[in-house]
Amino acid sequence: MRGAWLIWTLMFAGPACAQTPAPPAASPLDNYAEAAATTIIAEQTCPGIQVKAGQLTTLRLATKVAAAQEAILQEKLRTRATQVRQQLAADGREAWCAQALAAFGPQGSVAKGILATGAPIR
């Protein structure tokens, strides 16, 4: 009975369902590189947005970057910064800044509180 259910599921789901592997999970280094590149470029590009350096530092410490991983992280940061700049150019400053703030601002969907607006951050 179980085999029939599997055949029925694959038949209706199509071959793409059976052949499409799940995307690999992002590593902590990838996540940190995304946060650092996006927030630093946002501070440089978006009016009134500032990086809360303490929050970014806390995220880096939570990533637990080993000394042997520093070169890998630097390459990930360069690659991610290039991707972020390309996305900024494609989306336009206003839309991209809104997305960056939504992802990393006070209500951040990716990481809360790395970006802030308004008063100077110390």
PDB file of C-alpha atoms in Angstrom:
ATOM      1  CA  MET A   1       0.000   0.000   0.000  1.00  0.00           C
ATOM      2  CA  ARG A   2       2.813   2.380   0.872  1.00  0.00           C
ATOM      3  CA  GLY A   3       4.566   1.738  -2.467  1.00  0.00           C
ATOM      4  CA  ALA A   4       1.370   2.553  -4.364  1.00  0.00           C
ATOM      5  CA  TRP A   5       1.091   5.870  -2.524  1.00  0.00           C
ATOM      6  CA  LEU A   6       4.690   6.737  -3.435  1.00  0.00           C
ATOM      7  CA  ILE A   7       4.138   5.905  -7.099  1.00  0.00           C
ATOM      8  CA  TRP A   8       0.902   7.934  -7.131  1.00  0.00           C
ATOM      9  CA  THR A   9       2.657  10.909  -5.489  1.00  0.00           C
ATOM     10  CA  LEU A  10       5.581  10.850  -7.932  1.00  0.00           C
ATOM     11  CA  MET A  11       3.265  10.410 -10.893  1.00  0.00           C
ATOM     12  CA  PHE A  12       1.255  13.519 -10.055  1.00  0.00           C
ATOM     13  CA  ALA A  13       4.165  15.554  -8.718  1.00  0.00           C
ATOM     14  CA  GLY A  14       6.155  14.981 -11.868  1.00  0.00           C
ATOM     15  CA  PRO A  15       9.816  14.203 -12.377  1.00  0.00           C
ATOM     16  CA  ALA A  16      10.987  17.615 -11.161  1.00  0.00           C
ATOM     17  CA  CYS A  17       9.781  16.815  -7.658  1.00  0.00           C
ATOM     18  CA  ALA A  18      11.746  13.586  -7.528  1.00  0.00           C
ATOM     19  CA  GLN A  19      14.917  15.069  -9.028  1.00  0.00           C
ATOM     20  CA  THR A  20      15.184  18.513  -7.413  1.00  0.00           C
ATOM     21  CA  PRO A  21      17.459  18.408  -4.381  1.00  0.00           C
ATOM     22  CA  ALA A  22      16.905  20.846  -1.552  1.00  0.00           C
ATOM     23  CA  PRO A  23      19.170  23.910  -1.753  1.00  0.00           C
ATOM     24  CA  PRO A  24      22.132  23.722   0.619  1.00  0.00           C
ATOM     25  CA  ALA A  25      21.724  25.565   3.896  1.00  0.00           C
ATOM     26  CA  ALA A  26      23.768  28.737   4.226  1.00  0.00           C
ATOM     27  CA  SER A  27      26.759  28.445   6.516  1.00  0.00           C
ATOM     28  CA  PRO A  28      27.284  30.790   9.474  1.00  0.00           C
ATOM     29  CA  LEU A  29      30.098  32.425   7.472  1.00  0.00           C
ATOM     30  CA  ASP A  30      27.718  33.022   4.550  1.00  0.00           C
ATOM     31  CA  ASN A  31      25.118  34.493   6.886  1.00  0.00           C
ATOM     32  CA  TYR A  32      27.635  36.832   8.495  1.00  0.00           C
ATOM     33  CA  ALA A  33      29.033  37.872   5.096  1.00  0.00           C
ATOM     34  CA  GLU A  34      25.520  38.727   3.911  1.00  0.00           C
ATOM     35  CA  ALA A  35      24.760  40.761   7.026  1.00  0.00           C
ATOM     36  CA  ALA A  36      28.089  42.596   7.059  1.00  0.00           C
ATOM     37  CA  ALA A  37      28.175  43.432   3.350  1.00  0.00           C
ATOM     38  CA  THR A  38      24.547  44.499   3.200  1.00  0.00           C
ATOM     39  CA  THR A  39      24.588  46.658   6.310  1.00  0.00           C
ATOM     40  CA  ILE A  40      27.906  48.365   5.564  1.00  0.00           C
ATOM     41  CA  ILE A  41      26.828  49.184   2.013  1.00  0.00           C
ATOM     42  CA  ALA A  42      23.460  50.362   3.345  1.00  0.00           C
ATOM     43  CA  GLU A  43      25.195  52.782   5.701  1.00  0.00           C
ATOM     44  CA  GLN A  44      27.285  54.132   2.811  1.00  0.00           C
ATOM     45  CA  THR A  45      24.360  54.363   0.373  1.00  0.00           C
ATOM     46  CA  CYS A  46      21.088  54.968   2.207  1.00  0.00           C
ATOM     47  CA  PRO A  47      20.325  58.390   3.678  1.00  0.00           C
ATOM     48  CA  GLY A  48      19.755  58.299   7.429  1.00  0.00           C
ATOM     49  CA  ILE A  49      20.700  54.636   7.892  1.00  0.00           C
ATOM     50  CA  GLN A  50      23.541  53.711  10.212  1.00  0.00           C
ATOM     51  CA  VAL A  51      25.141  50.444  11.277  1.00  0.00           C
ATOM     52  CA  LYS A  52      24.979  49.655  14.947  1.00  0.00           C
ATOM     53  CA  ALA A  53      28.539  48.379  15.168  1.00  0.00           C
ATOM     54  CA  GLY A  54      27.922  46.597  18.454  1.00  0.00           C
ATOM     55  CA  GLN A  55      25.140  44.522  16.909  1.00  0.00           C
ATOM     56  CA  LEU A  56      27.312  43.598  13.934  1.00  0.00           C
ATOM     57  CA  THR A  57      30.161  42.665  16.294  1.00  0.00           C
ATOM     58  CA  THR A  58      27.804  40.497  18.333  1.00  0.00           C
ATOM     59  CA  LEU A  59      26.743  38.716  15.158  1.00  0.00           C
ATOM     60  CA  ARG A  60      30.395  38.127  14.211  1.00  0.00           C
ATOM     61  CA  LEU A  61      31.158  36.717  17.651  1.00  0.00           C
ATOM     62  CA  ALA A  62      28.143  34.416  17.394  1.00  0.00           C
ATOM     63  CA  THR A  63      29.500  33.170  14.059  1.00  0.00           C
ATOM     64  CA  LYS A  64      32.586  31.891  15.914  1.00  0.00           C
ATOM     65  CA  VAL A  65      35.061  32.509  13.112  1.00  0.00           C
ATOM     66  CA  ALA A  66      38.188  30.425  13.701  1.00  0.00           C
ATOM     67  CA  ALA A  67      41.573  31.810  12.720  1.00  0.00           C
ATOM     68  CA  ALA A  68      41.789  29.203   9.952  1.00  0.00           C
ATOM     69  CA  GLN A  69      38.518  30.542   8.495  1.00  0.00           C
ATOM     70  CA  GLU A  70      39.589  34.188   8.182  1.00  0.00           C
ATOM     71  CA  ALA A  71      40.734  33.900   4.559  1.00  0.00           C
ATOM     72  CA  ILE A  72      37.523  32.098   3.612  1.00  0.00           C
ATOM     73  CA  LEU A  73      35.454  34.785   5.346  1.00  0.00           C
ATOM     74  CA  GLN A  74      37.322  37.578   3.574  1.00  0.00           C
ATOM     75  CA  GLU A  75      36.586  35.977   0.202  1.00  0.00           C
ATOM     76  CA  LYS A  76      32.916  35.514   1.140  1.00  0.00           C
ATOM     77  CA  LEU A  77      32.747  39.189   2.161  1.00  0.00           C
ATOM     78  CA  ARG A  78      34.230  40.325  -1.163  1.00  0.00           C
ATOM     79  CA  THR A  79      31.901  38.082  -3.151  1.00  0.00           C
ATOM     80  CA  ARG A  80      28.833  39.122  -1.186  1.00  0.00           C
ATOM     81  CA  ALA A  81      29.714  42.835  -1.436  1.00  0.00           C
ATOM     82  CA  THR A  82      29.909  42.494  -5.230  1.00  0.00           C
ATOM     83  CA  GLN A  83      26.518  40.756  -5.280  1.00  0.00           C
ATOM     84  CA  VAL A  84      24.998  43.416  -3.029  1.00  0.00           C
ATOM     85  CA  ARG A  85      26.278  46.241  -5.254  1.00  0.00           C
ATOM     86  CA  GLN A  86      24.863  44.492  -8.329  1.00  0.00           C
ATOM     87  CA  GLN A  87      21.488  44.106  -6.615  1.00  0.00           C
ATOM     88  CA  LEU A  88      21.581  47.758  -5.557  1.00  0.00           C
ATOM     89  CA  ALA A  89      22.202  48.808  -9.163  1.00  0.00           C
ATOM     90  CA  ALA A  90      19.406  46.556 -10.429  1.00  0.00           C
ATOM     91  CA  ASP A  91      16.801  47.579  -7.817  1.00  0.00           C
ATOM     92  CA  GLY A  92      17.660  51.256  -7.505  1.00  0.00           C
ATOM     93  CA  ARG A  93      18.720  52.980  -4.302  1.00  0.00           C
ATOM     94  CA  GLU A  94      15.288  53.658  -2.836  1.00  0.00           C
ATOM     95  CA  ALA A  95      13.937  50.123  -3.252  1.00  0.00           C
ATOM     96  CA  TRP A  96      17.209  48.487  -2.222  1.00  0.00           C
ATOM     97  CA  CYS A  97      17.519  50.630   0.909  1.00  0.00           C
ATOM     98  CA  ALA A  98      13.960  49.756   1.924  1.00  0.00           C
ATOM     99  CA  GLN A  99      14.771  46.052   1.507  1.00  0.00           C
ATOM    100  CA  ALA A 100      17.997  46.348   3.506  1.00  0.00           C
ATOM    101  CA  LEU A 101      16.194  48.141   6.332  1.00  0.00           C
ATOM    102  CA  ALA A 102      13.407  45.553   6.301  1.00  0.00           C
ATOM    103  CA  ALA A 103      15.974  42.755   6.566  1.00  0.00           C
ATOM    104  CA  PHE A 104      18.390  44.285   9.096  1.00  0.00           C
ATOM    105  CA  GLY A 105      16.557  47.199  10.742  1.00  0.00           C
ATOM    106  CA  PRO A 106      14.711  47.360  14.054  1.00  0.00           C
ATOM    107  CA  GLN A 107      12.064  44.880  12.838  1.00  0.00           C
ATOM    108  CA  GLY A 108      14.553  42.940  10.690  1.00  0.00           C
ATOM    109  CA  SER A 109      13.373  39.787   9.003  1.00  0.00           C
ATOM    110  CA  VAL A 110      16.942  38.432   8.708  1.00  0.00           C
ATOM    111  CA  ALA A 111      18.704  39.947  11.747  1.00  0.00           C
ATOM    112  CA  LYS A 112      17.092  42.605  13.930  1.00  0.00           C
ATOM    113  CA  GLY A 113      18.692  45.841  14.937  1.00  0.00           C
ATOM    114  CA  ILE A 114      21.931  45.959  12.952  1.00  0.00           C
ATOM    115  CA  LEU A 115      20.669  48.978  11.013  1.00  0.00           C
ATOM    116  CA  ALA A 116      19.091  52.010  12.620  1.00  0.00           C
ATOM    117  CA  THR A 117      17.581  55.241  11.387  1.00  0.00           C
ATOM    118  CA  GLY A 118      17.425  58.672  12.904  1.00  0.00           C
ATOM    119  CA  ALA A 119      19.718  59.730  15.728  1.00  0.00           C
ATOM    120  CA  PRO A 120      23.473  59.176  15.472  1.00  0.00           C
ATOM    121  CA  ILE A 121      24.594  55.753  16.683  1.00  0.00           C
ATOM    122  CA  ARG A 122      27.607  55.463  18.931  1.00  0.00           C
TER     123      ARG A 122
END
